[in-house]
Amino acid sequence: MYRRKRKKYRFSEGLAGIELNGKWGFIDETETIVIPPKYDNAEDFNEGLACVKLDGKWGFIDKTGAEVIPLKYDKIRDFAMGTDNAPVLVTLNGKYGYFDKTGAEITPLKYDRAEDFNDGLASVELNGKWGFIDKTGAEVIPLKYDCVYGNYDGPVRVEINGKHGFIDRAGVEIIPPKYDDVEDFSYGRDSRANVQLNGKWGQIDTTGVEIIPPKYDEICNEKDVIRVWLNGKCGLIDYSGAEIAPLKYDDISMFWDGFANMKRNGKYGFIDKNGVEITPPKYDNASEDTSPARAELNGKVGFVNRTGIVIPVKYDDAGCFYGDVTWVKVNGKYGVIDRAGTMVISPEYDDINICRSPYHFGNAHIIVETDGKFGILDKTGKIIIPLKYDYIDIFFDGIAPVKINGKWGLIDYNCVEIVPPVYEKIEMRLDNPGNIFRVQLNGKCGLINKDGDEILPPKYDKILWYSNSQAEVILNGEQIIIEKNL
């Protein structure tokens, strides 16, 4: 019995790798062995070639088994990892070189280090110096830099003698290496790059003009403002360098919906992009990345938006708004409020879980629990499913497992029972959402789809993994691959 490689190695270009007595070969789709198992390792076919290993050395074979690139290299990069018909990177005795897919040498094995091609260029190192070659192997940017960095879409960051600058793709120096550190150019606003000089940060354009002089300890770009830090204090400036909010805050968070939380003297408040304090710093804690934002004071929770307080600080606990509603806790019980602070579901439940449709974000189902029973309400509090289940799992891709009387089934987002509760277990994989479920019945494992149709009957001891075309199972102690359109 041959054993197929695990999930990521499937049929590719009509062939699949198999293992027999510790050796690897290939079969076709009729399961006929077309390349005998003789290799220590093998990768999938790509562009008519497969990377294989024998006696510790790597090379490439074609679909007839003929060696296109001899099996003599210590390491070899699969063609599938390259882009744009890029040459393949090989290593032998600590040296790097490149070949094309016919096996023709592009560069000799001479480099100390080398990287994959990106947009027609690859960075290479020789004798401690870095430069770039093109797909013909020509050194189009001389090997003179101590380090190069891989943003090839615009100016390329380079380092020499501990200083950083930028060159273009032709190797022309557009910003001399004079900075202690630099960040890549961002193209969302006027093509700027943050730069550091003498321990301070500023900002330059693509011509090297310092739009914001390097004078800050830290700098962080937002869409319309820049957060800056100096001597332990934080403030805001615009993209011309003009001050928006003075350097007086302990911290300012990222902006969300036009406002951010700020901290001063150990207390939190909120500030807008014009530097106006929406609320003074008076809260014990505040959330980020939600609107309205969650604010805590003296053990109570409320919410603030960019206009000020919208929901008073009065709840024992509360979630964050990621849709139209969120949960709140009052006197040990859970309820739901909307963005106006209206209590749409009274606080009478032991637990609440808000699930939102992946297709309609505002279409929330509220899973509620009381006295060990689970049900579902809509966001207005209307009962969709009464509290009758022993458990309701979260919805994923519109499907949720449910348990009643010790048995598991499935419901859809309309709360229709699509698989009756007959199974001892139901499991879904997050990387295969709502499509295939592993089930257990009478101690045996099988697979069903979201309509409840049996794909594999529950007769296997274990199902180790499965995809849309294969499953690896154990039956009567034997580990086998089942090839089936799942």
mmCIF file of N, CA and C in Angstrom, residues 288-371:
data_model
loop_
_atom_site.group_PDB
_atom_site.id
_atom_site.type_symbol
_atom_site.label_atom_id
_atom_site.label_comp_id
_atom_site.label_asym_id
_atom_site.label_seq_id
_atom_site.Cartn_x
_atom_site.Cartn_y
_atom_site.Cartn_z
ATOM 1 N N GLU A 288 -9.725 50.778 21.555
ATOM 2 C CA GLU A 288 -9.274 51.292 20.269
ATOM 3 C C GLU A 288 -10.038 50.589 19.155
ATOM 4 N N ASP A 289 -10.029 51.181 17.961
ATOM 5 C CA ASP A 289 -10.490 50.530 16.736
ATOM 6 C C ASP A 289 -11.972 50.179 16.748
ATOM 7 N N THR A 290 -12.798 50.867 17.535
ATOM 8 C CA THR A 290 -14.241 50.675 17.481
ATOM 9 C C THR A 290 -14.909 52.037 17.584
ATOM 10 N N SER A 291 -16.115 52.140 17.035
ATOM 11 C CA SER A 291 -16.887 53.376 17.129
ATOM 12 C C SER A 291 -18.368 53.022 17.267
ATOM 13 N N PRO A 292 -19.034 53.471 18.357
ATOM 14 C CA PRO A 292 -18.437 54.226 19.464
ATOM 15 C C PRO A 292 -17.437 53.402 20.245
ATOM 16 N N ALA A 293 -16.544 54.112 20.955
ATOM 17 C CA ALA A 293 -15.477 53.438 21.697
ATOM 18 C C ALA A 293 -15.940 53.137 23.117
ATOM 19 N N ARG A 294 -15.442 52.046 23.639
ATOM 20 C CA ARG A 294 -15.763 51.612 24.994
ATOM 21 C C ARG A 294 -14.922 52.404 25.988
ATOM 22 N N ALA A 295 -15.563 52.934 27.060
ATOM 23 C CA ALA A 295 -14.867 53.717 28.080
ATOM 24 C C ALA A 295 -15.238 53.198 29.465
ATOM 25 N N GLU A 296 -14.249 53.106 30.360
ATOM 26 C CA GLU A 296 -14.464 52.588 31.712
ATOM 27 C C GLU A 296 -14.157 53.673 32.737
ATOM 28 N N LEU A 297 -14.993 53.731 33.778
ATOM 29 C CA LEU A 297 -14.793 54.683 34.873
ATOM 30 C C LEU A 297 -15.372 54.098 36.152
ATOM 31 N N ASN A 298 -14.505 53.962 37.168
ATOM 32 C CA ASN A 298 -14.927 53.472 38.476
ATOM 33 C C ASN A 298 -15.667 52.137 38.380
ATOM 34 N N GLY A 299 -15.150 51.249 37.530
ATOM 35 C CA GLY A 299 -15.721 49.919 37.420
ATOM 36 C C GLY A 299 -16.969 49.822 36.568
ATOM 37 N N LYS A 300 -17.386 50.905 35.946
ATOM 38 C CA LYS A 300 -18.547 50.904 35.076
ATOM 39 C C LYS A 300 -18.122 51.193 33.637
ATOM 40 N N VAL A 301 -18.982 50.803 32.695
ATOM 41 C CA VAL A 301 -18.644 50.905 31.275
ATOM 42 C C VAL A 301 -19.715 51.682 30.524
ATOM 43 N N GLY A 302 -19.274 52.540 29.611
ATOM 44 C CA GLY A 302 -20.158 53.247 28.686
ATOM 45 C C GLY A 302 -19.471 53.390 27.342
ATOM 46 N N PHE A 303 -20.011 54.275 26.485
ATOM 47 C CA PHE A 303 -19.479 54.408 25.128
ATOM 48 C C PHE A 303 -19.415 55.865 24.716
ATOM 49 N N VAL A 304 -18.394 56.196 23.910
ATOM 50 C CA VAL A 304 -18.160 57.552 23.421
ATOM 51 C C VAL A 304 -17.925 57.484 21.919
ATOM 52 N N ASN A 305 -18.533 58.422 21.151
ATOM 53 C CA ASN A 305 -18.196 58.537 19.737
ATOM 54 C C ASN A 305 -17.536 59.882 19.475
ATOM 55 N N ARG A 306 -17.359 60.258 18.226
ATOM 56 C CA ARG A 306 -16.590 61.459 17.925
ATOM 57 C C ARG A 306 -17.324 62.750 18.259
ATOM 58 N N THR A 307 -18.591 62.635 18.685
ATOM 59 C CA THR A 307 -19.325 63.829 19.125
ATOM 60 C C THR A 307 -19.354 63.964 20.638
ATOM 61 N N GLY A 308 -18.869 62.947 21.386
ATOM 62 C CA GLY A 308 -18.896 63.000 22.843
ATOM 63 C C GLY A 308 -19.610 61.785 23.407
ATOM 64 N N ILE A 309 -20.033 61.881 24.657
ATOM 65 C CA ILE A 309 -20.676 60.738 25.306
ATOM 66 C C ILE A 309 -22.016 60.448 24.639
ATOM 67 N N VAL A 310 -22.228 59.188 24.263
ATOM 68 C CA VAL A 310 -23.511 58.797 23.672
ATOM 69 C C VAL A 310 -24.242 57.785 24.542
ATOM 70 N N ILE A 311 -23.515 56.962 25.275
ATOM 71 C CA ILE A 311 -24.129 55.962 26.158
ATOM 72 C C ILE A 311 -23.464 56.106 27.518
ATOM 73 N N PRO A 312 -24.213 56.467 28.537
ATOM 74 C CA PRO A 312 -23.615 56.765 29.845
ATOM 75 C C PRO A 312 -22.836 55.588 30.419
ATOM 76 N N VAL A 313 -21.852 55.921 31.246
ATOM 77 C CA VAL A 313 -21.022 54.918 31.907
ATOM 78 C C VAL A 313 -21.817 54.369 33.091
ATOM 79 N N LYS A 314 -22.511 53.223 32.862
ATOM 80 C CA LYS A 314 -23.380 52.685 33.912
ATOM 81 C C LYS A 314 -23.448 51.160 33.942
ATOM 82 N N TYR A 315 -22.816 50.486 32.983
ATOM 83 C CA TYR A 315 -22.924 49.029 32.903
ATOM 84 C C TYR A 315 -21.776 48.365 33.661
ATOM 85 N N ASP A 316 -22.058 47.170 34.218
ATOM 86 C CA ASP A 316 -21.025 46.411 34.924
ATOM 87 C C ASP A 316 -19.952 45.916 33.957
ATOM 88 N N ASP A 317 -20.340 45.612 32.737
ATOM 89 C CA ASP A 317 -19.403 45.190 31.698
ATOM 90 C C ASP A 317 -20.110 45.341 30.359
ATOM 91 N N ALA A 318 -19.362 45.346 29.293
ATOM 92 C CA ALA A 318 -19.953 45.490 27.956
ATOM 93 C C ALA A 318 -18.947 45.064 26.912
ATOM 94 N N GLY A 319 -19.447 44.633 25.753
ATOM 95 C CA GLY A 319 -18.591 44.335 24.625
ATOM 96 C C GLY A 319 -18.284 45.584 23.838
ATOM 97 N N CYS A 320 -17.696 45.410 22.674
ATOM 98 C CA CYS A 320 -17.419 46.529 21.766
ATOM 99 C C CYS A 320 -18.384 46.477 20.588
ATOM 100 N N PHE A 321 -18.676 47.617 20.008
ATOM 101 C CA PHE A 321 -19.548 47.680 18.836
ATOM 102 C C PHE A 321 -18.758 47.336 17.582
ATOM 103 N N TYR A 322 -19.131 46.218 16.953
ATOM 104 C CA TYR A 322 -18.619 45.879 15.629
ATOM 105 C C TYR A 322 -19.777 45.748 14.640
ATOM 106 N N GLY A 323 -20.956 46.138 15.044
ATOM 107 C CA GLY A 323 -22.151 46.116 14.221
ATOM 108 C C GLY A 323 -23.170 47.050 14.845
ATOM 109 N N ASP A 324 -24.444 46.718 14.712
ATOM 110 C CA ASP A 324 -25.492 47.594 15.222
ATOM 111 C C ASP A 324 -25.701 47.469 16.717
ATOM 112 N N VAL A 325 -25.294 46.343 17.306
ATOM 113 C CA VAL A 325 -25.583 46.085 18.711
ATOM 114 C C VAL A 325 -24.354 45.527 19.419
ATOM 115 N N THR A 326 -24.404 45.562 20.753
ATOM 116 C CA THR A 326 -23.399 44.892 21.565
ATOM 117 C C THR A 326 -24.037 44.436 22.861
ATOM 118 N N TRP A 327 -23.355 43.542 23.581
ATOM 119 C CA TRP A 327 -23.890 43.026 24.830
ATOM 120 C C TRP A 327 -23.481 43.907 25.998
ATOM 121 N N VAL A 328 -24.317 43.902 27.027
ATOM 122 C CA VAL A 328 -24.015 44.597 28.269
ATOM 123 C C VAL A 328 -24.363 43.682 29.437
ATOM 124 N N LYS A 329 -23.739 43.934 30.579
ATOM 125 C CA LYS A 329 -23.979 43.144 31.781
ATOM 126 C C LYS A 329 -24.493 44.060 32.887
ATOM 127 N N VAL A 330 -25.623 43.659 33.477
ATOM 128 C CA VAL A 330 -26.248 44.431 34.552
ATOM 129 C C VAL A 330 -26.647 43.456 35.662
ATOM 130 N N ASN A 331 -26.082 43.650 36.874
ATOM 131 C CA ASN A 331 -26.428 42.814 38.026
ATOM 132 C C ASN A 331 -26.264 41.319 37.722
ATOM 133 N N GLY A 332 -25.169 40.984 37.000
ATOM 134 C CA GLY A 332 -24.865 39.585 36.734
ATOM 135 C C GLY A 332 -25.603 38.973 35.577
ATOM 136 N N LYS A 333 -26.473 39.707 34.909
ATOM 137 C CA LYS A 333 -27.221 39.196 33.769
ATOM 138 C C LYS A 333 -26.856 39.985 32.510
ATOM 139 N N TYR A 334 -27.064 39.321 31.334
ATOM 140 C CA TYR A 334 -26.661 39.906 30.069
ATOM 141 C C TYR A 334 -27.864 40.323 29.237
ATOM 142 N N GLY A 335 -27.710 41.483 28.584
ATOM 143 C CA GLY A 335 -28.688 41.969 27.626
ATOM 144 C C GLY A 335 -27.977 42.581 26.437
ATOM 145 N N VAL A 336 -28.719 43.286 25.583
ATOM 146 C CA VAL A 336 -28.163 43.866 24.358
ATOM 147 C C VAL A 336 -28.664 45.291 24.196
ATOM 148 N N ILE A 337 -27.771 46.210 23.819
ATOM 149 C CA ILE A 337 -28.133 47.584 23.501
ATOM 150 C C ILE A 337 -27.765 47.886 22.058
ATOM 151 N N ASP A 338 -28.428 48.894 21.484
ATOM 152 C CA ASP A 338 -28.042 49.363 20.148
ATOM 153 C C ASP A 338 -27.130 50.577 20.282
ATOM 154 N N ARG A 339 -26.773 51.170 19.161
ATOM 155 C CA ARG A 339 -25.809 52.270 19.167
ATOM 156 C C ARG A 339 -26.346 53.541 19.834
ATOM 157 N N ALA A 340 -27.651 53.629 19.972
ATOM 158 C CA ALA A 340 -28.227 54.781 20.677
ATOM 159 C C ALA A 340 -28.289 54.549 22.177
ATOM 160 N N GLY A 341 -27.922 53.340 22.604
ATOM 161 C CA GLY A 341 -27.989 53.014 24.021
ATOM 162 C C GLY A 341 -29.312 52.421 24.445
ATOM 163 N N THR A 342 -30.209 52.187 23.498
ATOM 164 C CA THR A 342 -31.514 51.592 23.812
ATOM 165 C C THR A 342 -31.337 50.109 24.128
ATOM 166 N N MET A 343 -31.947 49.670 25.232
ATOM 167 C CA MET A 343 -31.883 48.267 25.608
ATOM 168 C C MET A 343 -32.868 47.494 24.744
ATOM 169 N N VAL A 344 -32.350 46.750 23.747
ATOM 170 C CA VAL A 344 -33.221 46.023 22.827
ATOM 171 C C VAL A 344 -33.499 44.605 23.318
ATOM 172 N N ILE A 345 -32.625 44.063 24.152
ATOM 173 C CA ILE A 345 -32.860 42.773 24.794
ATOM 174 C C ILE A 345 -32.563 42.968 26.272
ATOM 175 N N SER A 346 -33.543 42.784 27.110
ATOM 176 C CA SER A 346 -33.401 43.070 28.531
ATOM 177 C C SER A 346 -32.357 42.148 29.159
ATOM 178 N N PRO A 347 -31.636 42.634 30.177
ATOM 179 C CA PRO A 347 -30.588 41.835 30.822
ATOM 180 C C PRO A 347 -31.177 40.762 31.739
ATOM 181 N N GLU A 348 -31.466 39.604 31.129
ATOM 182 C CA GLU A 348 -32.085 38.515 31.875
ATOM 183 C C GLU A 348 -31.435 37.171 31.596
ATOM 184 N N TYR A 349 -30.334 37.165 30.824
ATOM 185 C CA TYR A 349 -29.724 35.905 30.404
ATOM 186 C C TYR A 349 -28.394 35.667 31.118
ATOM 187 N N ASP A 350 -28.055 34.369 31.284
ATOM 188 C CA ASP A 350 -26.799 34.008 31.942
ATOM 189 C C ASP A 350 -25.591 34.266 31.048
ATOM 190 N N ASP A 351 -25.788 34.203 29.728
ATOM 191 C CA ASP A 351 -24.683 34.456 28.796
ATOM 192 C C ASP A 351 -25.267 34.850 27.456
ATOM 193 N N ILE A 352 -24.473 35.561 26.673
ATOM 194 C CA ILE A 352 -24.898 36.027 25.345
ATOM 195 C C ILE A 352 -23.704 35.977 24.405
ATOM 196 N N ASN A 353 -23.956 35.545 23.159
ATOM 197 C CA ASN A 353 -22.946 35.551 22.116
ATOM 198 C C ASN A 353 -23.582 36.127 20.860
ATOM 199 N N ILE A 354 -23.025 37.223 20.356
ATOM 200 C CA ILE A 354 -23.585 37.889 19.173
ATOM 201 C C ILE A 354 -22.872 37.377 17.928
ATOM 202 N N CYS A 355 -23.634 36.747 17.033
ATOM 203 C CA CYS A 355 -23.088 36.222 15.772
ATOM 204 C C CYS A 355 -23.639 37.048 14.625
ATOM 205 N N ARG A 356 -22.748 37.461 13.724
ATOM 206 C CA ARG A 356 -23.180 38.299 12.609
ATOM 207 C C ARG A 356 -23.027 37.551 11.299
ATOM 208 N N SER A 357 -23.991 37.778 10.409
ATOM 209 C CA SER A 357 -23.943 37.125 9.107
ATOM 210 C C SER A 357 -22.714 37.582 8.346
ATOM 211 N N PRO A 358 -21.985 36.669 7.695
ATOM 212 C CA PRO A 358 -20.836 37.086 6.893
ATOM 213 C C PRO A 358 -21.255 37.844 5.638
ATOM 214 N N TYR A 359 -22.529 37.796 5.298
ATOM 215 C CA TYR A 359 -23.007 38.447 4.079
ATOM 216 C C TYR A 359 -23.694 39.786 4.374
ATOM 217 N N HIS A 360 -24.333 39.885 5.534
ATOM 218 C CA HIS A 360 -25.012 41.125 5.931
ATOM 219 C C HIS A 360 -24.565 41.431 7.344
ATOM 220 N N PHE A 361 -23.581 42.334 7.466
ATOM 221 C CA PHE A 361 -22.902 42.537 8.731
ATOM 222 C C PHE A 361 -23.855 42.944 9.853
ATOM 223 N N GLY A 362 -24.895 43.709 9.511
ATOM 224 C CA GLY A 362 -25.810 44.159 10.544
ATOM 225 C C GLY A 362 -26.838 43.116 10.948
ATOM 226 N N ASN A 363 -26.905 41.999 10.203
ATOM 227 C CA ASN A 363 -27.917 40.975 10.455
ATOM 228 C C ASN A 363 -27.428 40.035 11.548
ATOM 229 N N ALA A 364 -27.575 40.479 12.814
ATOM 230 C CA ALA A 364 -27.005 39.735 13.933
ATOM 231 C C ALA A 364 -27.996 38.743 14.510
ATOM 232 N N HIS A 365 -27.485 37.537 14.821
ATOM 233 C CA HIS A 365 -28.207 36.579 15.637
ATOM 234 C C HIS A 365 -27.607 36.632 17.038
ATOM 235 N N ILE A 366 -28.444 36.567 18.033
ATOM 236 C CA ILE A 366 -27.997 36.625 19.414
ATOM 237 C C ILE A 366 -28.215 35.248 20.037
ATOM 238 N N ILE A 367 -27.123 34.545 20.323
ATOM 239 C CA ILE A 367 -27.220 33.269 21.021
ATOM 240 C C ILE A 367 -27.295 33.559 22.515
ATOM 241 N N VAL A 368 -28.359 33.094 23.164
ATOM 242 C CA VAL A 368 -28.563 33.368 24.587
ATOM 243 C C VAL A 368 -28.602 32.057 25.362
ATOM 244 N N GLU A 369 -28.207 32.147 26.642
ATOM 245 C CA GLU A 369 -28.218 30.971 27.518
ATOM 246 C C GLU A 369 -28.836 31.338 28.851
ATOM 247 N N THR A 370 -29.702 30.466 29.324
ATOM 248 C CA THR A 370 -30.257 30.578 30.673
ATOM 249 C C THR A 370 -30.486 29.177 31.222
ATOM 250 N N ASP A 371 -30.000 28.953 32.450
ATOM 251 C CA ASP A 371 -30.174 27.665 33.124
ATOM 252 C C ASP A 371 -29.703 26.497 32.255
#
